[in-house]
Coordinates of N, CA and C and ligand atoms in Angstrom, one line a residue:
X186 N 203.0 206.5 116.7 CA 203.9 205.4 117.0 C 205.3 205.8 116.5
X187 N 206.5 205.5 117.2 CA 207.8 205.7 117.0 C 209.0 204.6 116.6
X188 N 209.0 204.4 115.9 CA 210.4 203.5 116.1 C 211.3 204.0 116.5
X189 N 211.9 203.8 117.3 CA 213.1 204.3 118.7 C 214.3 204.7 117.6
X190 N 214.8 203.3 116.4 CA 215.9 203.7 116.1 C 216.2 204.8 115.5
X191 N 215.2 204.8 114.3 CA 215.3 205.6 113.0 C 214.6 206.9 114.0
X192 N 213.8 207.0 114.5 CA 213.2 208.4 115.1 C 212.3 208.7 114.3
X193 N 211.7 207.5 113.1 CA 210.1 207.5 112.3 C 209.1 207.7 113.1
X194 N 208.0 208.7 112.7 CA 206.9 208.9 113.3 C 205.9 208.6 113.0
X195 N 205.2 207.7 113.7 CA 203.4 207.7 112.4 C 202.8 207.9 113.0
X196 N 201.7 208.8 112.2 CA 199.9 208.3 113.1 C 199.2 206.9 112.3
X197 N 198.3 207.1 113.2 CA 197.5 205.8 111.9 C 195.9 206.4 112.5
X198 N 195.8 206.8 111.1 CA 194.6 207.7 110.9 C 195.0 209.1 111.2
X199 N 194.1 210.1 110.6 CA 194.6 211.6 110.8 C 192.2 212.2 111.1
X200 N 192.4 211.5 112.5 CA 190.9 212.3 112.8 C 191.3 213.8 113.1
X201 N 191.8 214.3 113.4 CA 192.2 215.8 114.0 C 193.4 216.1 113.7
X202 N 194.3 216.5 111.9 CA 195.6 217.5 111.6 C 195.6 218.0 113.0
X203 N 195.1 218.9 113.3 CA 195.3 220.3 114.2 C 195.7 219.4 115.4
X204 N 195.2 218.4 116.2 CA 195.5 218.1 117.4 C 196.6 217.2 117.4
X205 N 197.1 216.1 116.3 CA 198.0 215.5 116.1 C 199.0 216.2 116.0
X206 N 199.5 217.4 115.5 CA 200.1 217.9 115.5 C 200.7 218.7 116.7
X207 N 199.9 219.6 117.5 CA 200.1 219.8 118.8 C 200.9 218.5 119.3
X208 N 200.1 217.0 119.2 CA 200.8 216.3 119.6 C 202.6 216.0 119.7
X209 N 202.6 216.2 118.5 CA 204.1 215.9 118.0 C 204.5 217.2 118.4
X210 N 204.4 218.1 118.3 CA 204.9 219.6 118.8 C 205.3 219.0 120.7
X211 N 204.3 219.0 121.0 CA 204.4 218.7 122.7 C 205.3 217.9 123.1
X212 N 206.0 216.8 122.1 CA 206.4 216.3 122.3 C 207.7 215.9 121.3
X213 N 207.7 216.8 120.6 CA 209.2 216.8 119.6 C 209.4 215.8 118.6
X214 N 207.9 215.5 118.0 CA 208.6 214.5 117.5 C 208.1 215.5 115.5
X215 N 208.8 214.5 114.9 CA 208.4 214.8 113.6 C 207.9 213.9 112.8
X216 N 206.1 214.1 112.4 CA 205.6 213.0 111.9 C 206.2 212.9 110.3
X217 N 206.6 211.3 110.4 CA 207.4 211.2 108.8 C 206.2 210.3 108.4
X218 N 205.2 209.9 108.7 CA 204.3 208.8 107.6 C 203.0 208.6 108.7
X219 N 202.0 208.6 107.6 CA 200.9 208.4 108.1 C 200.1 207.2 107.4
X220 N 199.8 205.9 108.3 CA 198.8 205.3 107.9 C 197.3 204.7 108.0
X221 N 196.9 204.9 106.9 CA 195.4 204.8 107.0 C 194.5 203.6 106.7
X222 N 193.5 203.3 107.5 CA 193.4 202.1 107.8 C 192.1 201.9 106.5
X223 N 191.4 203.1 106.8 CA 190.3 203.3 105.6 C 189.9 204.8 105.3
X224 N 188.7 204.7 104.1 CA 188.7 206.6 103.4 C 188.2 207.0 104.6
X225 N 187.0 206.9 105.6 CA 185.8 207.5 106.2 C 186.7 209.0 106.6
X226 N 186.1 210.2 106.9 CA 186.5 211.4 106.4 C 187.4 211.2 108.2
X227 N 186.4 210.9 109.2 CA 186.9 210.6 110.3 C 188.8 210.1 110.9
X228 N 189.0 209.5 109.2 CA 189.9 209.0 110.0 C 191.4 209.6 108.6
X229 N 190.7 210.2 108.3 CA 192.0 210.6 106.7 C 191.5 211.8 106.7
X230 N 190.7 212.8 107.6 CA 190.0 214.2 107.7 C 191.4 215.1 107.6
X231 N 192.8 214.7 108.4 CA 193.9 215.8 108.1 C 194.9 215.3 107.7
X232 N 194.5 214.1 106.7 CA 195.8 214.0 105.8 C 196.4 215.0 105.2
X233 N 195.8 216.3 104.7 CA 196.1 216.7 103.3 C 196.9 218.2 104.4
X234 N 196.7 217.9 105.2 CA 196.8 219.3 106.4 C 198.3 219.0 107.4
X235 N 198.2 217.5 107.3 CA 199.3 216.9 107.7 C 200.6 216.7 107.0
X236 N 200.0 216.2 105.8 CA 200.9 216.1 104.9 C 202.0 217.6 104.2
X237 N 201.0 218.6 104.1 CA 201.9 220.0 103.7 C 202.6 220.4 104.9
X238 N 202.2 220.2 106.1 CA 202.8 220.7 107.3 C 204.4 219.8 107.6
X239 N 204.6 218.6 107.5 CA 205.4 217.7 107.7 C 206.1 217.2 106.7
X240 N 205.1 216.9 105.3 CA 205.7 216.1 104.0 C 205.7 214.4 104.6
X241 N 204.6 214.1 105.5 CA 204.5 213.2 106.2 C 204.1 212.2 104.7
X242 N 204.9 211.1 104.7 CA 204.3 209.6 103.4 C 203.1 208.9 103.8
X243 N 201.9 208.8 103.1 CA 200.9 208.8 103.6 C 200.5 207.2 102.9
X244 N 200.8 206.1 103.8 CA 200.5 204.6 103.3 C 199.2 204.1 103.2
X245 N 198.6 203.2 102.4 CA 197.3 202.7 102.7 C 196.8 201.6 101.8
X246 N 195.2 201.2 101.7 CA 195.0 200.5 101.4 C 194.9 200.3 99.8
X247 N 195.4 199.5 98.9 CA 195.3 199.5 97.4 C 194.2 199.6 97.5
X248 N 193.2 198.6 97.7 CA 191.5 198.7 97.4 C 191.1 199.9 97.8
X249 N 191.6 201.3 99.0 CA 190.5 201.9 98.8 C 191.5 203.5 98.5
X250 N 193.0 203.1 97.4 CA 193.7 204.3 97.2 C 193.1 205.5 96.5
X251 N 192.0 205.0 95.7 CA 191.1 206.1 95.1 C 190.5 206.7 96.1
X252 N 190.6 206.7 97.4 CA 189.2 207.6 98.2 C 190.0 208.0 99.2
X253 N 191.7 207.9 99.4 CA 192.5 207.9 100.1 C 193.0 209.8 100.1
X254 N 192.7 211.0 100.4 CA 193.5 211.6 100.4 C 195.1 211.8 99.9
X255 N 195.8 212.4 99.0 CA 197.3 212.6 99.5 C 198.1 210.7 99.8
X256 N 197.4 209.9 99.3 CA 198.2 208.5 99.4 C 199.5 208.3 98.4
X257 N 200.2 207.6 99.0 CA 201.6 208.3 98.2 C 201.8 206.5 97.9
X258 N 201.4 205.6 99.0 CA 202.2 203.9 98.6 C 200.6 203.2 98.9
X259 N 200.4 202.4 98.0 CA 199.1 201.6 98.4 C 199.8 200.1 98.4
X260 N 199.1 199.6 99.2 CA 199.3 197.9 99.6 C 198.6 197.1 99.4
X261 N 198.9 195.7 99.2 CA 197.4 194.8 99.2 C 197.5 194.1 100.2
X262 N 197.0 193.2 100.4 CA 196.8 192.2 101.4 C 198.0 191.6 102.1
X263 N 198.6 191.6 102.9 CA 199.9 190.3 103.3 C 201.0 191.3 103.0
X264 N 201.2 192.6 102.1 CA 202.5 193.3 101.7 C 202.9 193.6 103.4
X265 N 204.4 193.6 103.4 CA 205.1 194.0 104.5 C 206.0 195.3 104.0
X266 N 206.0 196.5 104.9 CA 206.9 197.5 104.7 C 207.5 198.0 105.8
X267 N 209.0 198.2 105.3 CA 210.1 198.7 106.5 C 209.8 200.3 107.2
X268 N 209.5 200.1 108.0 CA 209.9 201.5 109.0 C 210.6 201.3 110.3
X269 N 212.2 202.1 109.7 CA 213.0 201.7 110.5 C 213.4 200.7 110.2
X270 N 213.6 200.2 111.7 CA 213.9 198.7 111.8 C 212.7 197.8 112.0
X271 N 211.3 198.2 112.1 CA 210.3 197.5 112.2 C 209.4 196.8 110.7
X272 N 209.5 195.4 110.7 CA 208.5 195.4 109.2 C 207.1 195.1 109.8
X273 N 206.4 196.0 108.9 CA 204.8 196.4 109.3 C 204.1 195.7 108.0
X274 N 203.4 194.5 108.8 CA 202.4 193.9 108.0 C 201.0 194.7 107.8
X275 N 200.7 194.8 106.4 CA 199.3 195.2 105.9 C 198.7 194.2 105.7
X276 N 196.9 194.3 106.7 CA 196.4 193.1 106.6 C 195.1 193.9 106.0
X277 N 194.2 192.6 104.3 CA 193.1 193.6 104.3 C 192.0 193.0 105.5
X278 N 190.8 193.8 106.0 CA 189.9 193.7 106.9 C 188.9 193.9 106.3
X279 N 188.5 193.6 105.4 CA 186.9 194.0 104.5 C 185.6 194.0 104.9
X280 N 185.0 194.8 105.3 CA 183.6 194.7 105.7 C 183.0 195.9 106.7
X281 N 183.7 196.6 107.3 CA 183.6 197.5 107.5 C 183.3 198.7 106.4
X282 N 184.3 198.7 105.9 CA 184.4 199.2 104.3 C 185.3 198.2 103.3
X283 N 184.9 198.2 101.9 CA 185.8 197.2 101.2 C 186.7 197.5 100.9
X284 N 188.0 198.5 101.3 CA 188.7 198.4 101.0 C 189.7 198.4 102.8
X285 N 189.2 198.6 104.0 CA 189.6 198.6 104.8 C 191.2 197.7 105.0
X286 N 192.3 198.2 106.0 CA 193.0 196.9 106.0 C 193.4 197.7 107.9
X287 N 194.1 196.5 108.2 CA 194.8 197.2 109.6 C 196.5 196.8 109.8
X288 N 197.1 197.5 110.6 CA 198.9 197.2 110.5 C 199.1 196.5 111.7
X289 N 200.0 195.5 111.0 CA 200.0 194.3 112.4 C 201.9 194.8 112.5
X290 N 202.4 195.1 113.7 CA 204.0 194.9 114.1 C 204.3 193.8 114.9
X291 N 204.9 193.3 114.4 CA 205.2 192.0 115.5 C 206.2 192.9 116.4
X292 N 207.2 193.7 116.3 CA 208.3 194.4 116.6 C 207.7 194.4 118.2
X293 N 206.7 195.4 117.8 CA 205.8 195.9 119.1 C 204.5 195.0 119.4
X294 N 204.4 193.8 119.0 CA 202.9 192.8 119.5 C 202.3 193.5 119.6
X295 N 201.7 194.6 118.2 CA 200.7 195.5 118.0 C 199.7 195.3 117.1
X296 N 198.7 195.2 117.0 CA 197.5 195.5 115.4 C 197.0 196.9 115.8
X297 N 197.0 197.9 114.7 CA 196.1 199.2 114.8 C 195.1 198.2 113.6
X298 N 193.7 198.3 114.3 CA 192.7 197.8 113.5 C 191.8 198.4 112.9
X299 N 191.9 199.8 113.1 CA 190.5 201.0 112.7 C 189.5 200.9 113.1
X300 N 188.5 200.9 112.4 CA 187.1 200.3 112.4 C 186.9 198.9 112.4
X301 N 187.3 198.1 112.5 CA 187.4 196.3 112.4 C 186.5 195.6 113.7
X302 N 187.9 195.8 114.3 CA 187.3 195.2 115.9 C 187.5 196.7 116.6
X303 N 186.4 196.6 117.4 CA 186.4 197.7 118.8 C 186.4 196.6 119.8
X304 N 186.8 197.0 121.3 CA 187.2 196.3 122.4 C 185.2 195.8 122.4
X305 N 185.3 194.2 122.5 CA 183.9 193.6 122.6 C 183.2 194.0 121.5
X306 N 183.4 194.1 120.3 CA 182.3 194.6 119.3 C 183.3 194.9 117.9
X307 N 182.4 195.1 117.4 CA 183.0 195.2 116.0 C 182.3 196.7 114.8
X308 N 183.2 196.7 114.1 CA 182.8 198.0 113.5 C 181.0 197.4 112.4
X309 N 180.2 198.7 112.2 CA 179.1 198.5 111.4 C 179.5 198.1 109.7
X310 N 178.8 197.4 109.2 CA 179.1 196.8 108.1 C 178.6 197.7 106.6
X311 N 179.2 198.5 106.9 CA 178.6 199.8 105.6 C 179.1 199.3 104.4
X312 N 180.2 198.5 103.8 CA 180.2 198.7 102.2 C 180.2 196.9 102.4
X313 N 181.0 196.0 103.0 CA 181.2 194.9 103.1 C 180.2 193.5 103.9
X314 N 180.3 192.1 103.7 CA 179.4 191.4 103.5 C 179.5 190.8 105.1
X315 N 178.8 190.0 105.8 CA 179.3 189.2 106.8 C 180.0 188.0 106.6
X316 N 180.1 187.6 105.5 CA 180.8 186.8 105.1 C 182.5 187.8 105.2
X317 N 182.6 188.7 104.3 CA 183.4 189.7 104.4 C 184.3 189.7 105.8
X318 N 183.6 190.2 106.5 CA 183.7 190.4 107.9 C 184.3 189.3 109.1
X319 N 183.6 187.9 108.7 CA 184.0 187.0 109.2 C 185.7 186.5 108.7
X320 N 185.7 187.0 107.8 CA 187.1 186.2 107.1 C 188.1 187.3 107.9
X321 N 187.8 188.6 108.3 CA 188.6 189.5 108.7 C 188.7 189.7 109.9
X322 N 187.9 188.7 110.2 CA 188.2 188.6 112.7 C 188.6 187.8 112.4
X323 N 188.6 186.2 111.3 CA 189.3 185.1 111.6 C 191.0 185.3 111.5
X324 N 191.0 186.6 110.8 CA 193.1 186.7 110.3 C 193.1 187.6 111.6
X325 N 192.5 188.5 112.1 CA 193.1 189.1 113.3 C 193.2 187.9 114.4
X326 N 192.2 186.8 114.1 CA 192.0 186.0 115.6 C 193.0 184.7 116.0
X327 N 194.1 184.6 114.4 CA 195.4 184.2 114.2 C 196.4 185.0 114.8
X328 N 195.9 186.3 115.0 CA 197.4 186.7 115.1 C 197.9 186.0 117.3
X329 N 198.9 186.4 117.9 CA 199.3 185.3 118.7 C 198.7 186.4 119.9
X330 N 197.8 185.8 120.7 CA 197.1 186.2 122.0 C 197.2 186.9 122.9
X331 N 198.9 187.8 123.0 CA 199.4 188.2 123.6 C 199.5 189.6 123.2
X332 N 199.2 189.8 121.6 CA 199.1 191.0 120.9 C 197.9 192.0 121.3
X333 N 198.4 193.0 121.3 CA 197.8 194.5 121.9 C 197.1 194.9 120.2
X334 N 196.0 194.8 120.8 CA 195.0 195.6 119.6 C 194.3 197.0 119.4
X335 N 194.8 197.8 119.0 CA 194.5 199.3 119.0 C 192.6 199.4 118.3
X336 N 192.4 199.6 118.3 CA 190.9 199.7 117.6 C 190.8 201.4 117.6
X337 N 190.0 201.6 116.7 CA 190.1 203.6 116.3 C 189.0 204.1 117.2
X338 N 188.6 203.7 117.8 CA 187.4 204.5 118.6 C 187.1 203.7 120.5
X339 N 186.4 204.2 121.3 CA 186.5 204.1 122.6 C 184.9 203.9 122.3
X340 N 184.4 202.6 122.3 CA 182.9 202.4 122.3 C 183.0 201.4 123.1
X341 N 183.5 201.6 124.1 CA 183.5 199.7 125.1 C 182.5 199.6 125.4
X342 N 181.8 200.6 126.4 CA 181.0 200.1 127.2 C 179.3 199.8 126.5
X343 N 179.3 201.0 125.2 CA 178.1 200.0 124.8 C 178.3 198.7 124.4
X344 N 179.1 198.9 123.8 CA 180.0 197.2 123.4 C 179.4 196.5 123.8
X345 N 180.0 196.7 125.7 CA 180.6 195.6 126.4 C 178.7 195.5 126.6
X346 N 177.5 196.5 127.2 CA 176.6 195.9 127.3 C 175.7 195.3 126.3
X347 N 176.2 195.2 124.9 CA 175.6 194.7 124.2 C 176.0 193.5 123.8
X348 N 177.4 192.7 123.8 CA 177.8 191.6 124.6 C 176.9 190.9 125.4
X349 N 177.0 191.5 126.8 CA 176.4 190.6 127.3 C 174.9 190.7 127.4
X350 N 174.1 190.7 126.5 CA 173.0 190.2 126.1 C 173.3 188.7 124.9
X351 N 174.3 188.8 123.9 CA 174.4 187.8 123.0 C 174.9 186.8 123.8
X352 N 175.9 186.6 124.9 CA 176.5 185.9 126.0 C 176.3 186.2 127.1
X353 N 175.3 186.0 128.0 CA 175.1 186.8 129.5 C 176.1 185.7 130.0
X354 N 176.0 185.0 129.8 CA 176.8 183.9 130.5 C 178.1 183.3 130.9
X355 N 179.0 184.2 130.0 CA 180.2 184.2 129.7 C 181.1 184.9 130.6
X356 N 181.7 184.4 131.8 CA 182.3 184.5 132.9 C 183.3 185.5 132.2
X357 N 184.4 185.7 131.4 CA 185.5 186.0 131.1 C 184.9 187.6 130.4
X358 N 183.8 187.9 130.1 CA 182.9 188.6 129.3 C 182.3 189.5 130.4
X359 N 181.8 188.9 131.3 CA 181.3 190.3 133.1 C 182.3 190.4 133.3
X360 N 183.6 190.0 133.9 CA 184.6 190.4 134.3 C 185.2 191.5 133.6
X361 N 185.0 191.4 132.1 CA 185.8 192.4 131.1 C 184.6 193.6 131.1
X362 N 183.5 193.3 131.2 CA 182.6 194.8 131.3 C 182.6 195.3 132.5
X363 N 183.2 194.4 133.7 CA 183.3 195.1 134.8 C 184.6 195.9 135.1
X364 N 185.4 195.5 134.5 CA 186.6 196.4 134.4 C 186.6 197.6 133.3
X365 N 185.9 197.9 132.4 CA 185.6 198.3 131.7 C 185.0 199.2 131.7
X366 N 184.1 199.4 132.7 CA 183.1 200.3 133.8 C 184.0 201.0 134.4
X367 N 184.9 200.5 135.2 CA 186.0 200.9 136.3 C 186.8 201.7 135.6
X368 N 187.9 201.5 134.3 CA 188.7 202.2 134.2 C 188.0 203.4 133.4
X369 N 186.6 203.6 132.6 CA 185.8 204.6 132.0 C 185.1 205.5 133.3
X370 N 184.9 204.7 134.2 CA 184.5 205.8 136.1 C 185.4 206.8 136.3
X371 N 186.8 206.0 136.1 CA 188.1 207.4 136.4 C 188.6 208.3 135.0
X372 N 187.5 207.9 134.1 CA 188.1 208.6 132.9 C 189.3 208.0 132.4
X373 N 189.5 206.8 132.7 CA 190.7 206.1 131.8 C 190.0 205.1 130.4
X374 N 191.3 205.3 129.3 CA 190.6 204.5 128.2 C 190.7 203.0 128.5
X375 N 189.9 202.0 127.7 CA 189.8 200.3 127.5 C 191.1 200.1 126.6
X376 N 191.2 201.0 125.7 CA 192.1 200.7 124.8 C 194.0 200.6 125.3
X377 N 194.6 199.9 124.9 CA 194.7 198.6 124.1 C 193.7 197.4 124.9
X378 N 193.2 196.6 123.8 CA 192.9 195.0 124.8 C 194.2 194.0 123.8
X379 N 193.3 193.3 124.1 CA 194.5 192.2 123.2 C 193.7 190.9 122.2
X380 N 194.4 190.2 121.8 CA 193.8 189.1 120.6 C 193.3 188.2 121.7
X381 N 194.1 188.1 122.7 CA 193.6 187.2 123.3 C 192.3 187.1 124.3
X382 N 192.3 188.4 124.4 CA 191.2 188.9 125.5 C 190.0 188.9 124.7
X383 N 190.1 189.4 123.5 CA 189.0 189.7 122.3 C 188.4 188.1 122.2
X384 N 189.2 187.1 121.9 CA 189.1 186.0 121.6 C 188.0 185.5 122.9
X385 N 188.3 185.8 123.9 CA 187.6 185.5 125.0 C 186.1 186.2 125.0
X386 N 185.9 187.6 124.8 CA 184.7 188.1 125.3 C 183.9 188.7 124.0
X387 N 184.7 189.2 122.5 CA 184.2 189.3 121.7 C 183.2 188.7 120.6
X388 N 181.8 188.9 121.0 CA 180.9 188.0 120.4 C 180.7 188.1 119.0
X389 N 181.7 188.7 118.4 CA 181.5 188.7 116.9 C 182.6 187.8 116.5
X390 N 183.9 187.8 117.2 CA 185.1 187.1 117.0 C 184.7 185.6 117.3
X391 N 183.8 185.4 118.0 CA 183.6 184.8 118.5 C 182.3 183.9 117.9
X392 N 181.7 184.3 116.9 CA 180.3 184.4 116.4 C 180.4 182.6 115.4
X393 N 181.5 182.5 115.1 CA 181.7 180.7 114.9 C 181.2 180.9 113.0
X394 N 180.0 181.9 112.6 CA 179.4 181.5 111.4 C 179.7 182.5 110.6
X395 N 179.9 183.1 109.4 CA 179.5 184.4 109.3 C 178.1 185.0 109.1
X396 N 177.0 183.4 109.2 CA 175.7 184.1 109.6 C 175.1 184.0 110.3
X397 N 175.9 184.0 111.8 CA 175.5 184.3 113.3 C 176.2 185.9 113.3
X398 N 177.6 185.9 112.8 CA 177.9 187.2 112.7 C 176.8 188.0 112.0
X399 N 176.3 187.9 110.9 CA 175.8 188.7 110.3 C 174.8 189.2 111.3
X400 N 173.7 188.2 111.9 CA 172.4 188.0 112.7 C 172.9 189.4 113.8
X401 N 174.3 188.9 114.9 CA 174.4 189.6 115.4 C 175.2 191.4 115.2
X402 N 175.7 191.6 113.9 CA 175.5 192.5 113.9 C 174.3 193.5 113.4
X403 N 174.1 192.4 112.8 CA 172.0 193.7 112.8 C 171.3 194.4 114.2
X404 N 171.6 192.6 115.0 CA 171.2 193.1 116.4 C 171.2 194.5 117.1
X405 N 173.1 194.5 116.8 CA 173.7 195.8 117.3 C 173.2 196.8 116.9
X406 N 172.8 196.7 115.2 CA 172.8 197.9 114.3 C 171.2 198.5 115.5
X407 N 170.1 198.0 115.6 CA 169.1 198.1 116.5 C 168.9 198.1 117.7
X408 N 170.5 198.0 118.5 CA 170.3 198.1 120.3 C 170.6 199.6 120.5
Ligands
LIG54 ZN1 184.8 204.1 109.6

């Protein structure tokens, strides 16, 4: 991501030093800061590769700054920080892992969510509680409906069919796994969806309890 004015660069998450960088090479940019949504090796794997290459500032979560690679600024909950001209809300997301958080821009009607929410589905609950969990779709499911939600991985379509098994019935929910089919046929990604669309077909966002959430992500953990 870029802010136009200042010419700041970020990733958010470092799964592949080597290819993110090509990236910014291909395209001239110079990464000055990297944020990380949580430790898993997947997503902070070239911080330390990134960071000697660039001297890129590597932001993240207070709760999980011990397991954080090369973290230079840790945040808590609700902290706001400038890049550029954009202020970037840190929100925590716990349950995925406990120290998880995601960056909400209003600048750009953007959330990078990590592991949190995937388009229709939600990340596995490895350190955090469904209670946990529930408290952390209800602050993404405030944010305003129109906002573009990045999620760290391209899992739609099992998602989307495992969706519609907890909701077959949900008109707004086939239409989303039918497009979802369509744009993965031509090799195009699902990603961005939005709060609002989530709000609509996401049966975890959607789950009302956190112990219907919980119920259904075991489901998932066994489909
Ligand atoms: Zn993860």
């Amino acid at each position: 991501m870029v802010e136009p004015k200042s010419g700041l660069c970020a990733t958010i998450d470092t799964p592949d030093g080597v290819e993110i960088a090509r990236q910014c090479n291909a395209r001239g940019l110079n990464l000055t800061h990297i944020f990380n949504t949580h430790h898993h090796f997947d997503h902070v794997g070239g911080n330390l590769f990134l960071k000697e290459k660039y001297g890129a500032t590597i932001i993240g979560p207070k709760a999980d700054s011990g397991r954080i690679p090369g973290i230079d600024v840790a945040l808590g909950d609700g902290e706001i920080f400038k890049f550029g001209d954009y202020d970037i809300h840190l929100i925590h997301t716990p349950g995925h892992t406990l120290g998880h958080c995601a960056y909400y821009i209003p600048d750009e009607a953007s959330v990078f969510v990590g592991d949190t929410i995937f388009v229709m589905g939600c990340g596995k609950l490895f350190e955090g509680t469904p209670e946990q969990m529930f408290g952390s779709m209800a602050k993404l499911a405030a944010l305003p409906d129109e906002t573009k939600v990045y999620p760290a991985h391209e899992y739609t379509l099992s998602n989307a069919a495992f969706a519609m098994t907890v909701e077959p019935d949900n008109p707004d929910l086939n239409q989303a796994a039918q497009n979802a089919k369509a744009l993965r046929a031509k090799g195009l990604p699902t990603i961005p969806t939005t709060i609002g669309m989530e709000r609509k077909t996401n049966p975890f966002m959607r789950a009302g309890t956190a112990e219907r959430l919980g119920k259904i992500r075991k489901a998932k953990d066994h489909f």
